[in-house]
PDB file of C-alpha atoms in Angstrom:
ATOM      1  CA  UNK A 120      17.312 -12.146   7.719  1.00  0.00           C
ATOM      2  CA  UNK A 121      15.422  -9.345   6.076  1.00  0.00           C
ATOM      3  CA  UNK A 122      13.478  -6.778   8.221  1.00  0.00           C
ATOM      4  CA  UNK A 123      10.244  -4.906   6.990  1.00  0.00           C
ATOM      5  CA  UNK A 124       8.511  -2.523   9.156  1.00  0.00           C
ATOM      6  CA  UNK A 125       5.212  -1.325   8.437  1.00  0.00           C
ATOM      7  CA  UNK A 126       4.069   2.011   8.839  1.00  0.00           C
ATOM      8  CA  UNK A 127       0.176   2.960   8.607  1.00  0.00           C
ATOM      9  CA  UNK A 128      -2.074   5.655   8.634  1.00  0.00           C
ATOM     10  CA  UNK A 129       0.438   8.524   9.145  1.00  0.00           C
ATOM     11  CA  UNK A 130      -1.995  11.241   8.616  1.00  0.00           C
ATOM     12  CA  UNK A 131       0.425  13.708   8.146  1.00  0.00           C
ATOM     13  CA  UNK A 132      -1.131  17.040   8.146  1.00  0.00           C
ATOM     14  CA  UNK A 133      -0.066  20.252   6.151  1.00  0.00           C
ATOM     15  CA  UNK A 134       0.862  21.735   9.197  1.00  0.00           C
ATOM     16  CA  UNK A 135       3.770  20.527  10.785  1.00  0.00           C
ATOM     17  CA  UNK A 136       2.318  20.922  14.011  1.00  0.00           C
ATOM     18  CA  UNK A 137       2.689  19.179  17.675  1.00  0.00           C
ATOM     19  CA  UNK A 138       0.709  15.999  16.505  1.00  0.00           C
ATOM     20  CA  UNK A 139       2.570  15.501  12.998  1.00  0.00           C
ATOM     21  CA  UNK A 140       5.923  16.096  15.056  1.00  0.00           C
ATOM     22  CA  UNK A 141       5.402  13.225  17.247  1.00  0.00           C
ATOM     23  CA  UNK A 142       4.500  11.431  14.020  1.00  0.00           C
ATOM     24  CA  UNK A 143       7.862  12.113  12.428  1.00  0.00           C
ATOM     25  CA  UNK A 144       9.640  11.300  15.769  1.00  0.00           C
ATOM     26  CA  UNK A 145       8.232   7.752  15.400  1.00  0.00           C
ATOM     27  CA  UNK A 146       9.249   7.615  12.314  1.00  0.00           C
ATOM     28  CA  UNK A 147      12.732   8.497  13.332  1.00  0.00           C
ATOM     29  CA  UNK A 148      12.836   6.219  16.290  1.00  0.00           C
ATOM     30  CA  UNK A 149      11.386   3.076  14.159  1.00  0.00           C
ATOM     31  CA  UNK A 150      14.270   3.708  11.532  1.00  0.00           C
ATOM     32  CA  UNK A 151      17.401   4.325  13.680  1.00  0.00           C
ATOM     33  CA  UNK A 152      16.386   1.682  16.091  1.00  0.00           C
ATOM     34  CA  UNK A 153      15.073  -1.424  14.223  1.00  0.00           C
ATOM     35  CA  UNK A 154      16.984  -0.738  10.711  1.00  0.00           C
ATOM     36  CA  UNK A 155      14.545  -2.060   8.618  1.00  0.00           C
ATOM     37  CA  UNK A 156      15.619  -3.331   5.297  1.00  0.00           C
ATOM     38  CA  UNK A 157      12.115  -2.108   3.391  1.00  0.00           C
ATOM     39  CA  UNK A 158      10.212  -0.045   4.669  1.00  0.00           C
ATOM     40  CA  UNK A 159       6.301  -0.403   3.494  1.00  0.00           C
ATOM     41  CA  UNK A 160       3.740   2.284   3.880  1.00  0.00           C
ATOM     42  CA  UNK A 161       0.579   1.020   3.284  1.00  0.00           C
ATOM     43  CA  UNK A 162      -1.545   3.901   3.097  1.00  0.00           C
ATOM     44  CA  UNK A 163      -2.735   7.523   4.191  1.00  0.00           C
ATOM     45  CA  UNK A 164       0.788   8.887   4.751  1.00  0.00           C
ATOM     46  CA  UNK A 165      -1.075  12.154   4.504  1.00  0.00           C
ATOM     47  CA  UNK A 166      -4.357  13.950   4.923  1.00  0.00           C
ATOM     48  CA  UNK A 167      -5.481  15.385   0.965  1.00  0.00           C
ATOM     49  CA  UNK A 168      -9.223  16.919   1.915  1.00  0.00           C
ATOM     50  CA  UNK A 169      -9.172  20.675   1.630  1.00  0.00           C
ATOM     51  CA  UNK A 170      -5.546  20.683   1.480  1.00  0.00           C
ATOM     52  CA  UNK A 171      -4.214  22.537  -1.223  1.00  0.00           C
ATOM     53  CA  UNK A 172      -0.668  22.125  -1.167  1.00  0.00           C
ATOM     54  CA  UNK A 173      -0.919  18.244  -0.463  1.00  0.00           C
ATOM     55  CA  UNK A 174       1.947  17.790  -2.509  1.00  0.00           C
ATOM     56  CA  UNK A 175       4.086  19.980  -0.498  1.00  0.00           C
ATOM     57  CA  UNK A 176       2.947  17.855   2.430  1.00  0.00           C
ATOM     58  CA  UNK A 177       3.760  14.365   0.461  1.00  0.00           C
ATOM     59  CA  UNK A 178       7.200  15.819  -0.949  1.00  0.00           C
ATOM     60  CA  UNK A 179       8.615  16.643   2.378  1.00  0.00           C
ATOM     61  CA  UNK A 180       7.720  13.049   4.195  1.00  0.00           C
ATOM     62  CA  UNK A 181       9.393  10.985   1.232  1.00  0.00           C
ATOM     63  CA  UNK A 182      12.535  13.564   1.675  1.00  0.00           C
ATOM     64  CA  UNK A 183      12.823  13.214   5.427  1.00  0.00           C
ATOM     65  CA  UNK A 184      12.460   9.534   4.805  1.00  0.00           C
ATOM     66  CA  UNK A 185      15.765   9.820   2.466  1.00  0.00           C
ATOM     67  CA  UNK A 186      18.268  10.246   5.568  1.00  0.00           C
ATOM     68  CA  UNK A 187      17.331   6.551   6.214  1.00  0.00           C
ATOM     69  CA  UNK A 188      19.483   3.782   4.973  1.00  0.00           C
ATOM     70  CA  UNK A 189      15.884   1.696   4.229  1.00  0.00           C
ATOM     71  CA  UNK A 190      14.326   1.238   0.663  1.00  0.00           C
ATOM     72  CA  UNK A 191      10.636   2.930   0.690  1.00  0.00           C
ATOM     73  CA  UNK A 192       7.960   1.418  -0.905  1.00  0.00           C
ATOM     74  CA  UNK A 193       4.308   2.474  -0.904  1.00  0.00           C
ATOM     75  CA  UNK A 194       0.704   2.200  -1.100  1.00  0.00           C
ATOM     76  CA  UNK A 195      -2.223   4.536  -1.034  1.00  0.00           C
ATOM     77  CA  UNK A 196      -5.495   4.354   1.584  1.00  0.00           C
ATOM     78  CA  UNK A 197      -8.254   6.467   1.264  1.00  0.00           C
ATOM     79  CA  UNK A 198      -7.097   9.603   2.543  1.00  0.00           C
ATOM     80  CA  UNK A 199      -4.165  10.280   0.398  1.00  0.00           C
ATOM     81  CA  UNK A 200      -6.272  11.514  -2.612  1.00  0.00           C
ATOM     82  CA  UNK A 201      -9.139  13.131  -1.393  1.00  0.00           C
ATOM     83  CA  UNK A 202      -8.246  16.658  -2.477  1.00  0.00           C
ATOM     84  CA  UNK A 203      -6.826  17.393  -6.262  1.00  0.00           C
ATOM     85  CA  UNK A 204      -4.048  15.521  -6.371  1.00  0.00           C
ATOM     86  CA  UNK A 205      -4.274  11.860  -7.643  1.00  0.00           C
ATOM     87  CA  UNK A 206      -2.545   8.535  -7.081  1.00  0.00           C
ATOM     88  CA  UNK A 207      -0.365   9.059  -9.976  1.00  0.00           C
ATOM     89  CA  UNK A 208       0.939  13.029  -9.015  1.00  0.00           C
ATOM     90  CA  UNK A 209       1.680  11.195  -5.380  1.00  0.00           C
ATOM     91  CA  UNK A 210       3.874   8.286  -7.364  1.00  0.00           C
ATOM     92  CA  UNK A 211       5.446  11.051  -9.620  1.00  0.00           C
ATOM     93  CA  UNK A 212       6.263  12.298  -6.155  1.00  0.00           C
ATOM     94  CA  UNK A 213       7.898   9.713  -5.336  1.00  0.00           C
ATOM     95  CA  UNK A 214      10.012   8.983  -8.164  1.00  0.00           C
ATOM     96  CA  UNK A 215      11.166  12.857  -8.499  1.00  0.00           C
ATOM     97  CA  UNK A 216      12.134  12.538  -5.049  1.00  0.00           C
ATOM     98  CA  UNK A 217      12.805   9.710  -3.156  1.00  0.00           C
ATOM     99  CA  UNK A 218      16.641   8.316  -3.457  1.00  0.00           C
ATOM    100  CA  UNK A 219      15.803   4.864  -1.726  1.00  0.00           C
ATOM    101  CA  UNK A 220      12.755   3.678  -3.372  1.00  0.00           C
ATOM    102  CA  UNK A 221      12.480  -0.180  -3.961  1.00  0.00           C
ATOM    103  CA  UNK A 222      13.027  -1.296  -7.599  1.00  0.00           C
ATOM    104  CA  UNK A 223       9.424  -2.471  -8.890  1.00  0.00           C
ATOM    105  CA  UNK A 224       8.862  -5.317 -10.896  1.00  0.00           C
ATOM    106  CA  UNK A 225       5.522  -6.817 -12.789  1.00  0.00           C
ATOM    107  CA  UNK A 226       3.632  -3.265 -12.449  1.00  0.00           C
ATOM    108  CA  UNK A 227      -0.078  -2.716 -13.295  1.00  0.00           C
ATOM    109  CA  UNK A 228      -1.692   0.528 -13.075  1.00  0.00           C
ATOM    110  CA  UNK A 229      -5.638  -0.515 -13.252  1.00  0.00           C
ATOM    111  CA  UNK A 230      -7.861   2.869 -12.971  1.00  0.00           C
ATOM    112  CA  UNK A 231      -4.629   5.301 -11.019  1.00  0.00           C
ATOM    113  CA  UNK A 232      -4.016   2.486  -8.810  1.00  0.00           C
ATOM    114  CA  UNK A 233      -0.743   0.527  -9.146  1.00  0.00           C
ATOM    115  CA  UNK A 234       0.083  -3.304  -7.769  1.00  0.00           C
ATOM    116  CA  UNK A 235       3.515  -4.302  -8.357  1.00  0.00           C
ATOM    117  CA  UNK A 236       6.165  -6.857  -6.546  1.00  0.00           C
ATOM    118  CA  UNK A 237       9.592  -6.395  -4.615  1.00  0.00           C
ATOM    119  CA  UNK A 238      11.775  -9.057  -4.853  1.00  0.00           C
ATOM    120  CA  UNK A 239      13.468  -9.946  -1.934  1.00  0.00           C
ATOM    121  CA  UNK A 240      16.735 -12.150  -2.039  1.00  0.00           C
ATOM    122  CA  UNK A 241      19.774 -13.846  -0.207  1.00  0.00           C
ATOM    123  CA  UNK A 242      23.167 -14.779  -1.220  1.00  0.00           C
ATOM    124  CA  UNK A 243      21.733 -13.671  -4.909  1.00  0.00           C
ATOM    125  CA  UNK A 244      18.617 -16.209  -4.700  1.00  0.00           C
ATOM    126  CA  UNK A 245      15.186 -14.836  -4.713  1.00  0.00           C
ATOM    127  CA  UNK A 246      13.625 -16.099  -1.443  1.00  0.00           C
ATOM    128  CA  UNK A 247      10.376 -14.062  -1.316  1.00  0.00           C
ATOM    129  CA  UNK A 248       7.979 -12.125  -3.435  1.00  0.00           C
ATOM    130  CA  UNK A 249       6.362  -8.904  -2.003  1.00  0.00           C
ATOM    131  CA  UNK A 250       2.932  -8.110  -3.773  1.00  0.00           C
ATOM    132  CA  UNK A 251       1.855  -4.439  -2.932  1.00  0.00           C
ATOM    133  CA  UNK A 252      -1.784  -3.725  -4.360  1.00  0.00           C
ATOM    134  CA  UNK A 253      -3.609  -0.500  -4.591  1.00  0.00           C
ATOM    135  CA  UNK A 254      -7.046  -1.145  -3.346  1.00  0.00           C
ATOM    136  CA  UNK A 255      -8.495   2.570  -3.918  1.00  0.00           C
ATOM    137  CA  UNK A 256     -10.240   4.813  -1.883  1.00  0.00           C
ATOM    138  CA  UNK A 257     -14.060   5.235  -1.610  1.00  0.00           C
ATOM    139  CA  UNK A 258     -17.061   2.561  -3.584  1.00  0.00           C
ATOM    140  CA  UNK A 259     -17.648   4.362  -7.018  1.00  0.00           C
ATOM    141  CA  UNK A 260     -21.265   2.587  -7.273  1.00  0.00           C
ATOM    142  CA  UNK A 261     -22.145   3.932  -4.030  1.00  0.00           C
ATOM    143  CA  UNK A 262     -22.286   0.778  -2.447  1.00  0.00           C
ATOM    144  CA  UNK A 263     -20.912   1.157   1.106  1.00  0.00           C
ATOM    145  CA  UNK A 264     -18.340   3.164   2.107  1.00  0.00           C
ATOM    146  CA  UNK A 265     -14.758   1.802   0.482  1.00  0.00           C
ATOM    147  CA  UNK A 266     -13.319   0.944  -2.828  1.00  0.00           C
ATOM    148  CA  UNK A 267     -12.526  -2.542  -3.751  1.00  0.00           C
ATOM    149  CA  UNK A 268      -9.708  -4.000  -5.617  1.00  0.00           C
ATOM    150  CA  UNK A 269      -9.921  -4.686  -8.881  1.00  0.00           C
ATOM    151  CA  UNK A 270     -10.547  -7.743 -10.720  1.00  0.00           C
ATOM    152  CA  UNK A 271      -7.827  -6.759 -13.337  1.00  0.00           C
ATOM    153  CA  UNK A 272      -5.279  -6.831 -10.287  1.00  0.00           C
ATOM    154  CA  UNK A 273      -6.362 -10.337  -8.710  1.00  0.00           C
ATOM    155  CA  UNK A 274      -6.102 -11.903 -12.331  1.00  0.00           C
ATOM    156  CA  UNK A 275      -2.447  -9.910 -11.839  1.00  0.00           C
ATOM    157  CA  UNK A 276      -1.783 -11.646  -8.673  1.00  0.00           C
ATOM    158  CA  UNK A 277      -2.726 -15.030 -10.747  1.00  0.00           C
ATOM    159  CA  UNK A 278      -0.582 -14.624 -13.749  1.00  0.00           C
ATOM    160  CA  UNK A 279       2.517 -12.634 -11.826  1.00  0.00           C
ATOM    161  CA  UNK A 280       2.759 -15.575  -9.270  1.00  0.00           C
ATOM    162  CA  UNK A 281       2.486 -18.428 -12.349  1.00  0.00           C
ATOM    163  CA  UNK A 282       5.363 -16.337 -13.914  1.00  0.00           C
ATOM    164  CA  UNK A 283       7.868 -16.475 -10.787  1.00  0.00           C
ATOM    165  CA  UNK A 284       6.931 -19.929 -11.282  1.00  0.00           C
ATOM    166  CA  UNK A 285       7.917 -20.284 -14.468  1.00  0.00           C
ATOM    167  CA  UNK A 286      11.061 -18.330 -14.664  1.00  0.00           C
ATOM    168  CA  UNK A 287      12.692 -20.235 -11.500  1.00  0.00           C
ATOM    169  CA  UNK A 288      11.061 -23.313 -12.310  1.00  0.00           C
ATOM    170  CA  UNK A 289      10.525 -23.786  -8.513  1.00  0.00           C
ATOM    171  CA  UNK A 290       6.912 -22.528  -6.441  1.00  0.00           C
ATOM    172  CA  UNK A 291       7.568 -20.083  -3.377  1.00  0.00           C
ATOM    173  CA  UNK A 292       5.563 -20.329   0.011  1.00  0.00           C
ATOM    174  CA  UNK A 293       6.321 -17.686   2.059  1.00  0.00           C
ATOM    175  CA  UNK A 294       5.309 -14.818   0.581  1.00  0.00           C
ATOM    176  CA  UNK A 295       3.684 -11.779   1.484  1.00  0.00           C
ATOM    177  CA  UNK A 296       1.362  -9.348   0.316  1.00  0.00           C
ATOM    178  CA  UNK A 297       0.137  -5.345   1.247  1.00  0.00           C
ATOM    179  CA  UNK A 298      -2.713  -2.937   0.910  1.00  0.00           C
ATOM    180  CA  UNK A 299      -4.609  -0.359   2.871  1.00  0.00           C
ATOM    181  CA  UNK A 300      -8.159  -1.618   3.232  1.00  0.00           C
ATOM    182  CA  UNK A 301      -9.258  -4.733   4.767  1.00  0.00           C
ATOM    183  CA  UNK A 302     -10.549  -7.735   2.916  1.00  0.00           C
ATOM    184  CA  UNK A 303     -14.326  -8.662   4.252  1.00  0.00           C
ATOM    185  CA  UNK A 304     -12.007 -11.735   5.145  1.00  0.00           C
ATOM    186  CA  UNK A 305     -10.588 -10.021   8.204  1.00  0.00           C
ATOM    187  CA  UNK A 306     -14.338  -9.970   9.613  1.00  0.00           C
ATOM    188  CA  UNK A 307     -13.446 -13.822  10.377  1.00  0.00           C
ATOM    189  CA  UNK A 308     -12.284 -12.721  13.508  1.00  0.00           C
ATOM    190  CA  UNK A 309     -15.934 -12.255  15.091  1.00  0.00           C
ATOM    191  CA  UNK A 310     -15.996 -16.110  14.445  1.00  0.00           C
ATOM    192  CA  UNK A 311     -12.382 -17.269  15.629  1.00  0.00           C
ATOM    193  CA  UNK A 312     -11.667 -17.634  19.518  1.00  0.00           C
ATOM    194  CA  UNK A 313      -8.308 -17.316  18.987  1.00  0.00           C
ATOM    195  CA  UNK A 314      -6.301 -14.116  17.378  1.00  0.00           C
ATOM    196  CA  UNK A 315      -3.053 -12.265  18.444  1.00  0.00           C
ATOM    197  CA  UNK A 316      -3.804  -8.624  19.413  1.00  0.00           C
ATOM    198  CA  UNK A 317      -6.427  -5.972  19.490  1.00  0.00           C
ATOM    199  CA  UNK A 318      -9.739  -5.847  18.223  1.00  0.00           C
ATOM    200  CA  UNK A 319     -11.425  -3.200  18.788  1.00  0.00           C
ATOM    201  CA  UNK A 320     -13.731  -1.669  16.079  1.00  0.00           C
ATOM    202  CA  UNK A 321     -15.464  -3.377  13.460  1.00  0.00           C
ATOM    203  CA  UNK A 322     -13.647  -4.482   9.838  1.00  0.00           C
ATOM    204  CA  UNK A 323     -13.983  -1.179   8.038  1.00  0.00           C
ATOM    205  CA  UNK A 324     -13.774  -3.276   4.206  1.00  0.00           C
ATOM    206  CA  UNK A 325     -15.312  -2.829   0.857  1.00  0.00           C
ATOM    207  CA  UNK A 326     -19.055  -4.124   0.662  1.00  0.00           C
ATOM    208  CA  UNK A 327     -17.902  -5.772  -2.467  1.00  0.00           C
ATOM    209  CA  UNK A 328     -15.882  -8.955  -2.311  1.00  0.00           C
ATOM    210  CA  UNK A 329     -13.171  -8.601  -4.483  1.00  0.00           C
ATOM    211  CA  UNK A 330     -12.030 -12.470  -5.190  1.00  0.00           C
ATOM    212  CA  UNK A 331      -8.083 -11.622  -4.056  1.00  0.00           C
ATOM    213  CA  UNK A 332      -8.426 -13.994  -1.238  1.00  0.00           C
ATOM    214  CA  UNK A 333      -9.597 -16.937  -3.068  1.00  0.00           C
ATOM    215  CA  UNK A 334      -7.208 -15.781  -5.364  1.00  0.00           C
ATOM    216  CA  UNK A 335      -4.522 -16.168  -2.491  1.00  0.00           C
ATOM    217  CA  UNK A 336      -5.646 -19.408  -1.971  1.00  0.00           C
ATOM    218  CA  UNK A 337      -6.019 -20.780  -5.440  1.00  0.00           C
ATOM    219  CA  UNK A 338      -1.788 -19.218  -6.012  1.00  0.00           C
ATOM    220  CA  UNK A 339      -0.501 -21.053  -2.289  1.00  0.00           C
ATOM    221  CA  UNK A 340       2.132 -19.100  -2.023  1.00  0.00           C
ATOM    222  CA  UNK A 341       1.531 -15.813   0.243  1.00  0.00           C
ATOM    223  CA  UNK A 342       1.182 -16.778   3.638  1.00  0.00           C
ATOM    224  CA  UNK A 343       0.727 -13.150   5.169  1.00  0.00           C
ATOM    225  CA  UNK A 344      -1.576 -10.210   4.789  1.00  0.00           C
ATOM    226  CA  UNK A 345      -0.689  -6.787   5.786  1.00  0.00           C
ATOM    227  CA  UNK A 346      -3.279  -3.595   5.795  1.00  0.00           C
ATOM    228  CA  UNK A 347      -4.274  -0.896   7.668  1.00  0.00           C
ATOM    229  CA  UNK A 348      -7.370   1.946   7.789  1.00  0.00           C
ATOM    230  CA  UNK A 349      -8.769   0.187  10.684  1.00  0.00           C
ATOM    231  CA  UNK A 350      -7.052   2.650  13.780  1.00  0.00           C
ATOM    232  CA  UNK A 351      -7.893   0.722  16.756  1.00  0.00           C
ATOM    233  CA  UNK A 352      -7.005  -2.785  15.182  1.00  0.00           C
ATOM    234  CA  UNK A 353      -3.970  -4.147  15.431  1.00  0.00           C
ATOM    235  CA  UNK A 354      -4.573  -8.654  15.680  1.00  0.00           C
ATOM    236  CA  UNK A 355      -3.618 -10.953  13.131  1.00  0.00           C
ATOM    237  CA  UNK A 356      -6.050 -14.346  12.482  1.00  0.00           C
ATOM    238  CA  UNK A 357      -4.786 -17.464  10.231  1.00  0.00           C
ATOM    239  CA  UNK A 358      -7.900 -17.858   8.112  1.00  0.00           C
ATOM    240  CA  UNK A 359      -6.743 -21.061   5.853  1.00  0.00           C
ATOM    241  CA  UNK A 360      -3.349 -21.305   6.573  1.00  0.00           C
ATOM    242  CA  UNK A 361      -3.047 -17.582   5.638  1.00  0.00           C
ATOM    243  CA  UNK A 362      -2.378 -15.145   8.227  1.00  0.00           C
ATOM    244  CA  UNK A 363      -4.127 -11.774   8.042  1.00  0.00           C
ATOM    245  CA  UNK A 364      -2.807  -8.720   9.765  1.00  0.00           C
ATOM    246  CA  UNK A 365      -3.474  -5.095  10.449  1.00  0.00           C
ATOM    247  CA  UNK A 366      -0.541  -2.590  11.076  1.00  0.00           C
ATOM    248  CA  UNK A 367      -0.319  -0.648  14.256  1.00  0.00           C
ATOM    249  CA  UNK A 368      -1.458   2.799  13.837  1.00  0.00           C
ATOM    250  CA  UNK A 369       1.520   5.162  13.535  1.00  0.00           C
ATOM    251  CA  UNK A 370      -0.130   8.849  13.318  1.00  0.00           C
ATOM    252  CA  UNK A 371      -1.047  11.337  15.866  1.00  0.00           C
ATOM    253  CA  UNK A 372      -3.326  13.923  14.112  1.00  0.00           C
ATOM    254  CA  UNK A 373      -6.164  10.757  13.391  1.00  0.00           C
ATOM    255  CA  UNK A 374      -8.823   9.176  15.610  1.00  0.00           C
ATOM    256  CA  UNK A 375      -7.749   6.077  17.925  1.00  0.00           C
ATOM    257  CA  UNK A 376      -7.094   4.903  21.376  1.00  0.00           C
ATOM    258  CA  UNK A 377      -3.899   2.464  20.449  1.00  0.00           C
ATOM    259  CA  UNK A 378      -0.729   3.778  21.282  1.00  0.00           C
ATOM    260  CA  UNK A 379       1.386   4.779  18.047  1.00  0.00           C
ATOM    261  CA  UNK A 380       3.641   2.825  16.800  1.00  0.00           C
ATOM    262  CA  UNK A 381       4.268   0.099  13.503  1.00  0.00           C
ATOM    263  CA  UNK A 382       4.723  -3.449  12.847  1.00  0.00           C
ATOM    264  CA  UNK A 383       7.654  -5.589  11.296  1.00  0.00           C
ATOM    265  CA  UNK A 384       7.829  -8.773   9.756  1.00  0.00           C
ATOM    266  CA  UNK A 385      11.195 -10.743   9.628  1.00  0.00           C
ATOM    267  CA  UNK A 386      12.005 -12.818   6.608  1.00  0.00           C
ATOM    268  CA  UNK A 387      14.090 -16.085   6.463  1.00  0.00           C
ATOM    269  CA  UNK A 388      15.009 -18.161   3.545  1.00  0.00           C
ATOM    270  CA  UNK A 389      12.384 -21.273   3.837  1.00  0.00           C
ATOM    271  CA  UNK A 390      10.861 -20.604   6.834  1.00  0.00           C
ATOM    272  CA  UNK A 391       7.490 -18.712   8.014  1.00  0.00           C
ATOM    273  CA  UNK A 392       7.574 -14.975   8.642  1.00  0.00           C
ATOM    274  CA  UNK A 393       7.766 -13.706  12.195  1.00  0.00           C
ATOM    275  CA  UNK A 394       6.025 -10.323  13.194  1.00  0.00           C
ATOM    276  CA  UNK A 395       5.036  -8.229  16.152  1.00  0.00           C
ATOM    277  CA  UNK A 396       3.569  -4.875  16.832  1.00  0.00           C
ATOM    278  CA  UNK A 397       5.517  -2.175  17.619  1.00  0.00           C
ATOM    279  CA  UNK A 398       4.851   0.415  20.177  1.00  0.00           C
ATOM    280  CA  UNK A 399       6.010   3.834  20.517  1.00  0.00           C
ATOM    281  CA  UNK A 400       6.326   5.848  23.919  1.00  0.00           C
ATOM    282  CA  UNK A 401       6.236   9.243  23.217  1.00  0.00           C
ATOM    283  CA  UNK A 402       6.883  10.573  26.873  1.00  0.00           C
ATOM    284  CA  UNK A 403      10.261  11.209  25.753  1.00  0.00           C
TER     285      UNK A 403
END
């Protein structure tokens, strides 16, 4: 079995105070306790606006994440990059840095934002395909409020699945795929009776439909959606046959009534991913 947790919307301050404390002892407890095997952060690990020494900030999470025997991989959200630092200083961060970073494969850097895969295998068999995809911050035609991924990367998604299938000459079904904002897909759940978890604000996503789901659908092989952005969701919906989730919330010094904590997904050879929300009780 292969264990991912998900950790969302840090918000680590520059700081270091009370609130980013707590954030870093949930980080702590989620490693030494569950022992992921990849660990995915899908977005605003930090706050960027007005900070000047962001980097600073981003450095010292991906070294404290270092003591823990998990590969790191990465997204960004919308906060990571509002000051001067960009998507590619954060990933130069990352790779100066971080000693347990997950091996990329199939990379695509469309306008600073990267999607790539992590290949995850058993007994020396590839049994799953992690897509991680860079969906930006804020709408650059002023339309709404968030950015929208790229048609460049769900063409990507297309032609990087069709080449799995062609070099194993076999089609996968149980993959998974990460970003940071919402699909307008996740606003399905106003017309579902039935989801797992908590709904409680409305589907902060990008005014403009991107395609990726149909996409999704068209390649019939990821069968899970993670994100995050949205602080006070947590549910997951099967729209399709495709199950989209949000993250839990893991950061202390950002709006929301959820208690911290993270998610993980477990992975088995041939079989459908498990995953549940994980909570964090701070009173001690």
């Amino acid at each position: 079995m292969t264990k991912i947790l998900q950790l969302s919307d840090l918000h680590i301050g520059p700081h270091n105070d009370a609130k980013d404390q707590k954030t870093y002892d949930l980080i702590q407890h989620m490693m030494t306790h569950y022992r992921p095997d990849i660990t995915v952060l899908t977005g605003d690990q930090i706050w960027s606006e007005g900070v000047i020494d962001s980097g600073r900030v981003y450095k010292e999470l991906i070294e404290y994440l270092n003591q823990f025997d998990t590969q790191i991989a990465t997204t960004f959200g919308n906060h990571d990059t509002e000051g001067h630092l960009k998507r590619g200083d954060l990933r130069a961060i990352e790779e100066q840095y971080s000693k347990n970073y997950v091996q990329k494969h199939h990379s695509l850097i469309i306008d600073d934002k990267e999607a790539y895969t992590i290949e995850v295998s058993s007994q020396d068999t590839l049994t799953h395909v992690l897509y991680v995809i860079d969906g930006g911050d804020y709408n650059p035609f002023g339309i709404g409020d968030y950015d929208f991924i790229r048609p460049e990367h769900v063409n990507w998604l297309k032609e990087t699945y069709e080449a799995y299938k062609s070099q194993y000459k076999r089609s996968f079904q149980h993959n998974l795929l990460f970003t940071h904002i919402p699909l307008q897909e996740y606003r399905e759940v106003e017309n579902i009776k039935e989801f797992h978890g908590i709904f409680n604000e409305p589907i902060a996503c990008s005014k403009i439909n991107s395609g990726l789901f149909s996409q999704m659908l068209l390649n019939g092989d990821i069968e899970g959606m993670f994100c995050g952005h949205d602080h006070d969701n947590d549910f997951t919906i099967n729209l399709y046959g495709i199950r989209l989730s949000f993250g839990r919330v893991g950061g202390y010094n950002t709006y929301g009534d959820l208690q911290r904590g993270a998610r993980l997904i477990e992975l088995q050879p041939h079989e459908i991913f498990k995953s549940k929300v994980l909570e964090f009780d701070d009173r001690y």
